[in-house]
Short mmCIF file of C-alpha atoms and ligand atoms in Angstrom, two decimals:
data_model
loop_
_atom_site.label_atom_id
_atom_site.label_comp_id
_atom_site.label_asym_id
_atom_site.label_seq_id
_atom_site.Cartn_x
_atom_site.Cartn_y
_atom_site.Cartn_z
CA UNK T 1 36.56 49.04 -56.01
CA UNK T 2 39.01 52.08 -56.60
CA UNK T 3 42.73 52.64 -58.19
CA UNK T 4 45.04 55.17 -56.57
CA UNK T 5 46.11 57.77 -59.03
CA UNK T 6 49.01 60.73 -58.09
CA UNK T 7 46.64 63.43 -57.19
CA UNK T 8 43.12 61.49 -56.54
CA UNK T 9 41.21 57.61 -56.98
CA UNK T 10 38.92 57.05 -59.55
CA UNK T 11 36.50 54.76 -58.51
CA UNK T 12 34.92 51.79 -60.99
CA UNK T 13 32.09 54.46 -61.77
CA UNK T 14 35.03 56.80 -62.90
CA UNK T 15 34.50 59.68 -60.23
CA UNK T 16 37.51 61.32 -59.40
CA UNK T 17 37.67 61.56 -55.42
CA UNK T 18 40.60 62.93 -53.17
CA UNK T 19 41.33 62.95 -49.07
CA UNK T 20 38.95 62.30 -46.96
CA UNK T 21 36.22 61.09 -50.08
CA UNK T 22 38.96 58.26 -51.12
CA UNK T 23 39.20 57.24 -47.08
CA UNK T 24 35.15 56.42 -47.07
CA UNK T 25 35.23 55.24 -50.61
CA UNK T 26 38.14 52.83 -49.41
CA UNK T 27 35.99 51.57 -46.51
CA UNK T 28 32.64 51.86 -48.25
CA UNK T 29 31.02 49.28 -45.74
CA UNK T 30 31.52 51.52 -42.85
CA UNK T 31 28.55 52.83 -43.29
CA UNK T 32 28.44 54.77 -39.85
CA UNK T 33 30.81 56.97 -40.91
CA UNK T 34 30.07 57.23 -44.41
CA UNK T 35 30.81 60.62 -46.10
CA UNK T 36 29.64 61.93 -49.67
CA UNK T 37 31.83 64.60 -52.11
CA UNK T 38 30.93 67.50 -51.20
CA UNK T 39 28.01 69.40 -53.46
CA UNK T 40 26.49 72.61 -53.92
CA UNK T 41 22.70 73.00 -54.65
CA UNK T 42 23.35 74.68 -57.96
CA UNK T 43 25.75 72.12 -59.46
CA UNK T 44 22.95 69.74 -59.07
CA UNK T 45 20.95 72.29 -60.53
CA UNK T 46 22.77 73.15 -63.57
CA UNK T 47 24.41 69.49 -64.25
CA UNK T 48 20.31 68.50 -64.69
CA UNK T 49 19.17 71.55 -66.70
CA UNK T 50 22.19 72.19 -68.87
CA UNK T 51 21.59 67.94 -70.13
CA UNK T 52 17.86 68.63 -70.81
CA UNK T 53 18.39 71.82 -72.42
CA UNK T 54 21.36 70.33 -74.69
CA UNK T 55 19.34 67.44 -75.57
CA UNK T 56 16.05 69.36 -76.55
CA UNK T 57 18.50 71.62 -78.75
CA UNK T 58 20.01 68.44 -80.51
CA UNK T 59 16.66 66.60 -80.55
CA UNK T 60 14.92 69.76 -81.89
CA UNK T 61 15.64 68.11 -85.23
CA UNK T 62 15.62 64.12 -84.80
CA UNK T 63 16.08 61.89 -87.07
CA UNK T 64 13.33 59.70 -85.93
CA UNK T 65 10.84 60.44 -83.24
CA UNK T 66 8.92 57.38 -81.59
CA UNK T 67 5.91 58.73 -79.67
CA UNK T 68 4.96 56.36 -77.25
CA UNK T 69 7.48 53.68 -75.36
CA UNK T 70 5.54 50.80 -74.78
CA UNK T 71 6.83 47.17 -76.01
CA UNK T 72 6.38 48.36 -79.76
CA UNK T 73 7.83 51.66 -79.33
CA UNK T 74 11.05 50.19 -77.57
CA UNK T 75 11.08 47.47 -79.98
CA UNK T 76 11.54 50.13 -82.71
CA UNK T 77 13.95 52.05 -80.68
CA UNK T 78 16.45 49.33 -80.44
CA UNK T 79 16.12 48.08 -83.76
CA UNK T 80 17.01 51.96 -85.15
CA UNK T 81 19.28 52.75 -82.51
CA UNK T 82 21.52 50.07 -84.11
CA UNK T 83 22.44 52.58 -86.52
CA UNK T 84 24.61 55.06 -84.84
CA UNK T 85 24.18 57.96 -87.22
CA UNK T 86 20.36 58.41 -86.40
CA UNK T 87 19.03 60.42 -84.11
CA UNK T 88 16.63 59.23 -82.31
CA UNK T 89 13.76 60.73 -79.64
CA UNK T 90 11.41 58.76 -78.17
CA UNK T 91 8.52 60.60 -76.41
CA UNK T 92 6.44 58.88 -73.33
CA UNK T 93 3.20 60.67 -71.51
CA UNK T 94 4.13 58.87 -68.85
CA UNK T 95 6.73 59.36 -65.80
CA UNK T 96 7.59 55.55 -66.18
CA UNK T 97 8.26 54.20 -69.96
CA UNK T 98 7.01 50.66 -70.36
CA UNK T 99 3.39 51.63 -71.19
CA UNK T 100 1.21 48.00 -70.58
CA UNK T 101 4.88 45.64 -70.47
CA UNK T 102 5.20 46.27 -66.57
CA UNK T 103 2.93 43.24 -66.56
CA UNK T 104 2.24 40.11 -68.39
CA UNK T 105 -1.51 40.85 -68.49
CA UNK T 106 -4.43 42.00 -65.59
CA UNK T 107 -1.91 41.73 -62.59
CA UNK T 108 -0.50 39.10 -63.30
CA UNK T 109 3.45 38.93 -63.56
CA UNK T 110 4.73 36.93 -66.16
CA UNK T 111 5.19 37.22 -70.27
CA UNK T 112 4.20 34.94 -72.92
CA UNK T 113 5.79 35.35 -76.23
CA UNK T 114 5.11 32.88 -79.12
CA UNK T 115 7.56 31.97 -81.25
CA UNK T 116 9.63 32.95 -83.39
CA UNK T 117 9.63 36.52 -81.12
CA UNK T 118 12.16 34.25 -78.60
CA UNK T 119 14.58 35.65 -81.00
CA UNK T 120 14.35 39.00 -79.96
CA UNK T 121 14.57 38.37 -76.23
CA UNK T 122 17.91 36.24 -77.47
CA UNK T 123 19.35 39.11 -79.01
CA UNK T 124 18.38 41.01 -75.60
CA UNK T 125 20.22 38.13 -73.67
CA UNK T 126 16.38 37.74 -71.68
CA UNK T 127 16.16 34.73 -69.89
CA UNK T 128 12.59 32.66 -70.13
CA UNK T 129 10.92 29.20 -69.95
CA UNK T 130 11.03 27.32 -73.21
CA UNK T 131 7.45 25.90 -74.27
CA UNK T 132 6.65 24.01 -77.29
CA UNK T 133 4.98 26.92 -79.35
CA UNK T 134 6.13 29.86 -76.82
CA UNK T 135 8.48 31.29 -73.94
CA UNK T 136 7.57 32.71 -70.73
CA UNK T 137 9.49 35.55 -69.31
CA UNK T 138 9.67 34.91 -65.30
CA UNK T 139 8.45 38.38 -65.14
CA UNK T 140 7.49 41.60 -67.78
CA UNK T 141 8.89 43.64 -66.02
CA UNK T 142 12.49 42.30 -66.73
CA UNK T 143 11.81 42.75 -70.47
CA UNK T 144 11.09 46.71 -69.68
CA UNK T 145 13.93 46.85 -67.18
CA UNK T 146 16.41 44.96 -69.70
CA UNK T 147 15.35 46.69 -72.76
CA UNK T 148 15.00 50.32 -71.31
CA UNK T 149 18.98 50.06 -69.89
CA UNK T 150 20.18 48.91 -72.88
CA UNK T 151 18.29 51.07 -75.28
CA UNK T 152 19.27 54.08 -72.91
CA UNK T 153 22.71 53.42 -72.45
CA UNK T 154 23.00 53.91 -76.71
CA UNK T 155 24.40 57.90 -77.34
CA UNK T 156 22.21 58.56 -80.17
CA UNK T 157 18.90 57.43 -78.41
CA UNK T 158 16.90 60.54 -75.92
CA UNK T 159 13.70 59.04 -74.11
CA UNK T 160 11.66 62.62 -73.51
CA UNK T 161 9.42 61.04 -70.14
CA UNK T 162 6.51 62.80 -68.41
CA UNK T 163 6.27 64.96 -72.08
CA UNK T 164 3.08 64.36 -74.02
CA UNK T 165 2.35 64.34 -77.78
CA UNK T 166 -0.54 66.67 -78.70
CA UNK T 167 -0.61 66.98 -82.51
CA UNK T 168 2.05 67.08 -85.31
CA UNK T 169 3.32 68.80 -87.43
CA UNK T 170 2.29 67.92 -91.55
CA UNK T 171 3.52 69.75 -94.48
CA UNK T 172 2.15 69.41 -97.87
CA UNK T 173 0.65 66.35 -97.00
CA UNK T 174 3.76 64.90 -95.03
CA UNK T 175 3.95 64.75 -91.34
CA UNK T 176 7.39 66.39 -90.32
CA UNK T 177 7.46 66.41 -86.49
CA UNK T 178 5.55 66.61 -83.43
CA UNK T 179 4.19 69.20 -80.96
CA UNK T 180 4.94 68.02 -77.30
CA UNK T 181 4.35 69.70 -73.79
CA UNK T 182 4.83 68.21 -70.37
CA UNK T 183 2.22 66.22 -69.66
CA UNK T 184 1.48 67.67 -66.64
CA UNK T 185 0.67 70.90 -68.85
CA UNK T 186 -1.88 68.61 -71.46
CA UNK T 187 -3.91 67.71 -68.83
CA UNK T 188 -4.51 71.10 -67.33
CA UNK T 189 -5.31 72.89 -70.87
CA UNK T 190 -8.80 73.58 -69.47
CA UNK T 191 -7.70 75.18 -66.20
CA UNK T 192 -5.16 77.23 -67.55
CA UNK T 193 -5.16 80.62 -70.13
CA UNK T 194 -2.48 79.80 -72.52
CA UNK T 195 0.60 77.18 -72.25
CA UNK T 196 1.37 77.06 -75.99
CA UNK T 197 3.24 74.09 -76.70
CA UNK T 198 6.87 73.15 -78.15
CA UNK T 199 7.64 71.58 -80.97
CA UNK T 200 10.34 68.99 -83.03
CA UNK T 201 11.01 68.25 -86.10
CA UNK T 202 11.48 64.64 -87.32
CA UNK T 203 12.24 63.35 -90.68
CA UNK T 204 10.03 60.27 -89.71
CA UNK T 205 7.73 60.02 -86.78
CA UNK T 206 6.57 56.46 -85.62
CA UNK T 207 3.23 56.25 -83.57
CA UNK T 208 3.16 53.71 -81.10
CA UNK T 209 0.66 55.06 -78.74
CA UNK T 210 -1.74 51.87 -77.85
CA UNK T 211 -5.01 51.26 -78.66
CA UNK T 212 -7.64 53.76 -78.09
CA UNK T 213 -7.76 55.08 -73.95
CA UNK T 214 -6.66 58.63 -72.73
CA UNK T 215 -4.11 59.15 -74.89
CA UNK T 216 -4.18 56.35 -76.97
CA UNK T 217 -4.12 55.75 -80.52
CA UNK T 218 -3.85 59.75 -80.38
CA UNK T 219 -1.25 59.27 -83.64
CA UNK T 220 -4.01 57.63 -86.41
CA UNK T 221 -6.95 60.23 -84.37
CA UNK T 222 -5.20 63.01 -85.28
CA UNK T 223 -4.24 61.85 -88.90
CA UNK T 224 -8.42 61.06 -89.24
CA UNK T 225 -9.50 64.52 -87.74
CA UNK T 226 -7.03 66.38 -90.16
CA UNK T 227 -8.17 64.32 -93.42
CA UNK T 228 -5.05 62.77 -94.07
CA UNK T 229 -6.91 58.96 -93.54
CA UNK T 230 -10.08 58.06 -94.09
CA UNK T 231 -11.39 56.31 -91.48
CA UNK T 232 -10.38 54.81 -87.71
CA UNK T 233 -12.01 51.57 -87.97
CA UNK T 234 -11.83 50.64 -84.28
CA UNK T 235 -10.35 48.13 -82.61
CA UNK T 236 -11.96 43.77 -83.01
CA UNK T 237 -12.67 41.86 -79.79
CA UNK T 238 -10.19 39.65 -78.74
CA UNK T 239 -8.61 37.01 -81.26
CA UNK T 240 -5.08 36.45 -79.81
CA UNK T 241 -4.34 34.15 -82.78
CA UNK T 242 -5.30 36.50 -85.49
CA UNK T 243 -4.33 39.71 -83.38
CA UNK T 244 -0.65 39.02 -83.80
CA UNK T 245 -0.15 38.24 -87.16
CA UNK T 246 -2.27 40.95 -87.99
CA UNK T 247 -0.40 43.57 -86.07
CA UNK T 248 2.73 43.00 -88.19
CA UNK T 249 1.48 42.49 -91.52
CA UNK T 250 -0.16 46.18 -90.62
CA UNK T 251 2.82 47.94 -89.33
CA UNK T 252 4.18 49.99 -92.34
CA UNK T 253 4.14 53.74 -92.82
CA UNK T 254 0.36 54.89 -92.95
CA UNK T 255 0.79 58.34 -94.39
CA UNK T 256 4.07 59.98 -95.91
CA UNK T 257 6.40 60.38 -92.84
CA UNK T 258 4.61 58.50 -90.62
CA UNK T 259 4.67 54.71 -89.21
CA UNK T 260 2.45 53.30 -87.44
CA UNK T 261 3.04 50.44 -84.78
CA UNK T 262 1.33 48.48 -81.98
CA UNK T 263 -1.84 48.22 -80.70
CA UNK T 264 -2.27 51.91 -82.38
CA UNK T 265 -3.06 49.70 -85.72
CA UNK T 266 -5.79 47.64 -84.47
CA UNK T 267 -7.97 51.22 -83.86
CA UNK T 268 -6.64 52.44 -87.78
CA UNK T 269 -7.53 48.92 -89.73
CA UNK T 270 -9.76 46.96 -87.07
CA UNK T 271 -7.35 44.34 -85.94
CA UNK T 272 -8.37 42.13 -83.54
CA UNK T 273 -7.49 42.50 -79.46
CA UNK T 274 -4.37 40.94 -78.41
CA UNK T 275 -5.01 40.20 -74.82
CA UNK T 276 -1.58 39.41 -73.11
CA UNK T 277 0.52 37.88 -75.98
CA UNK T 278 3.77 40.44 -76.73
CA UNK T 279 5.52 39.01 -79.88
CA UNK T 280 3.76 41.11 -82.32
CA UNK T 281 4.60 43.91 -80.27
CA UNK T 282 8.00 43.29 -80.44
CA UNK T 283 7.97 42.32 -84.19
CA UNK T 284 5.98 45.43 -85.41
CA UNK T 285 8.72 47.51 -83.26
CA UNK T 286 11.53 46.12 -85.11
CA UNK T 287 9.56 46.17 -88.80
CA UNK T 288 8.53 49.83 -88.10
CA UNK T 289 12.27 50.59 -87.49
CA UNK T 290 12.85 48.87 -91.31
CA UNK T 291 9.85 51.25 -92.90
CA UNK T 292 11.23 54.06 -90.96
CA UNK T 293 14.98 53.52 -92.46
CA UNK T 294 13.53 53.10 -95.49
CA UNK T 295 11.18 55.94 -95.21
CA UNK T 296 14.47 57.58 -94.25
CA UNK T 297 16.36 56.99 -97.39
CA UNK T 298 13.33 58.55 -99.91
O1 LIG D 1 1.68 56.33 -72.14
C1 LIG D 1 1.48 55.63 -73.35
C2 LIG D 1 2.17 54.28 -73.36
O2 LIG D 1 3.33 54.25 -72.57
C3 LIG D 1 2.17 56.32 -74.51
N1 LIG D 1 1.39 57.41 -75.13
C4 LIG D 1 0.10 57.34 -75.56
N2 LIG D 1 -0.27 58.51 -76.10
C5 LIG D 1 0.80 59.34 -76.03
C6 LIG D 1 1.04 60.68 -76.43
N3 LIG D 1 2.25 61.22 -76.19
C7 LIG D 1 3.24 60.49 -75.59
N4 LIG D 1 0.11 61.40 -77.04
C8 LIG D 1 1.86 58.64 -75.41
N5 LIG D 1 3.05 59.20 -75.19
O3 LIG D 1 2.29 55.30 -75.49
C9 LIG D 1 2.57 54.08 -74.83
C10 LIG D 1 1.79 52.96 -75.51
O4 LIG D 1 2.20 51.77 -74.96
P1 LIG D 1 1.21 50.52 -74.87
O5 LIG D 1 1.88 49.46 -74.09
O6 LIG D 1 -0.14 50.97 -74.43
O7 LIG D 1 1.05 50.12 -76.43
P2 LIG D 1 1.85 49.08 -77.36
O8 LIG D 1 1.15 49.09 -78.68
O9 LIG D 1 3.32 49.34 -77.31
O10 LIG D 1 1.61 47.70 -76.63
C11 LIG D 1 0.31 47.19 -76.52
C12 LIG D 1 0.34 46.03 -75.56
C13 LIG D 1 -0.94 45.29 -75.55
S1 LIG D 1 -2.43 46.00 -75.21
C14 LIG D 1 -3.24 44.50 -75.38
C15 LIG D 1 -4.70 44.38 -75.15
O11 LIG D 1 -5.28 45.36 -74.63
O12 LIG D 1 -5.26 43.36 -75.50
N6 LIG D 1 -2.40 43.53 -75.69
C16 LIG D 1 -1.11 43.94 -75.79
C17 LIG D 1 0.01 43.01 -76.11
#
């Protein structure tokens, strides 16, 4: 578990401990007498702000901003986090990213993927249960689990949780970024006088915020309300068959600077419902990554 150096140990998680600290990492399973580095309150403090702050001053211009991280949105991510010199922000409502792929579908655990999407839960090293025409991960949740570390461990990727996207930013005709708050501070608008929002920039944004709900489809909403697309045509009933295939041929950057992925594209061009199928999720991810890079290079 630990390496002596000269003046201190640095344990497998590379924390540099001395004296008494090395003594009770040494015999970490006597837990009775078990005794943390000391701390003060405001190193906790400033270690967490400092971070945030840095990263909202780097990710005040991103490369690439991904509003929503449900399966499509962390699809996307990991496709464009492959390429190291992007930037890339991802921005979730929610405390927990994941959005519906906690679950397979109702309450129900497990996740069907039809082929050929087992190729992406290869490349993910994701264990499932080969069918003829499908695979069945054990559980969602260890898609969410397994794609979130990896995608989070990457330098150039910043998932903004528990921070909510309430319009964007277009310029002649282009959308260039996004204006965020906390969430907390969207959903209390009407109580409150003023909490003006912040903002990023993005030279791409991809909207991957679900079909229509609370905040859903909230990218292609806004984009109707402000003129820059005709028409929302809603969401079909379910067709699970039609739904997928659908989904991906749609996925492709809907107005200049912004890509569209997800359930967000059945509300735009009235795709069917899924129901509780995820390949096209994971496919329109990785093909809005591709019209973001190329979106990118224009
Ligand atoms: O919290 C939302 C969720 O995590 C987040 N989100 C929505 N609006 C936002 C906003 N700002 C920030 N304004 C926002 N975040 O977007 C995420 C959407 O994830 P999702 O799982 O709902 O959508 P998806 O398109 O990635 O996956 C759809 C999965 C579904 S729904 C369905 C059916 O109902 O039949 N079938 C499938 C496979």
């Amino acid at each position: 578990m630990s390496a002596t150096t000269t003046t201190a140990t640095v344990t497998s998680a590379g924390h540099r401990l001395g004296g008494d600290e090395y003594k009770s990492v040494r015999n970490y399973r006597d837990f009775d007498n078990y005794k943390f580095a000391p701390i003060r309150e405001s190193q906790v403090s400033r270690e967490m702000v400092t971070r945030y702050m840095n990263d909202m001053l780097h990710y005040a211009e991103s490369d690439v901003v991904i509003v929503g991280c449900g399966s499509a949105g962390l699809s996307c991510a990991w496709e464009l986090s492959k390429d190291a010199s992007l930037k890339i922000a991802i921005i979730e409502q929610s405390v927990s990213p994941g959005g519906g792929c906690w679950l397979g579908g109702q309450l129900f655990s497990a996740m069907v993927v039809r082929k050929p999407a087992d190729k992406f839960l290869d490349e993910l090293e994701i264990p499932y249960d080969e069918k003829e025409n499908y695979v069945v991960v054990k559980h969602a949740a260890l898609f969410t689990s397994t794609i979130l570390s990896k995608l989070l461990m990457r330098p150039n990727v910043k998932l903004f949780n528990a921070t909510a996207v309430e319009d964007l930013i277009v310029k002649n005709g282009k959308v260039a970024g996004v204006v965020t708050n906390w969430t907390l501070v969207t959903l209390n608008h009407n109580t409150q006088s003023c909490m003006d929002p912040n903002v990023m920039e993005a030279k791409v944004v991809v909207s991957g915020t679900g079909h229509d709900g609370p905040m859903g489809a909230s990218g292609v909403k806004r984009l109707e309300s402000i003129g820059l697309i005709k028409e929302n045509k809603g969401m079909l009933s379910l067709d699970m068959n039609a739904a997928e295939d659908d989904i991906v041929k749609y996925t492709r950057e809907v107005v200049p600077g912004m890509v569209v992925t997800g359930m967000e594209l059945a509300e735009l061009d009235g795709a069917p419902r899924m129901g509780p199928t995820f390949g096209a999720m994971l496919i329109s991810g990785q093909k809005a990554a591709y019209a973001a890079r190329a979106s990118l290079k224009r």
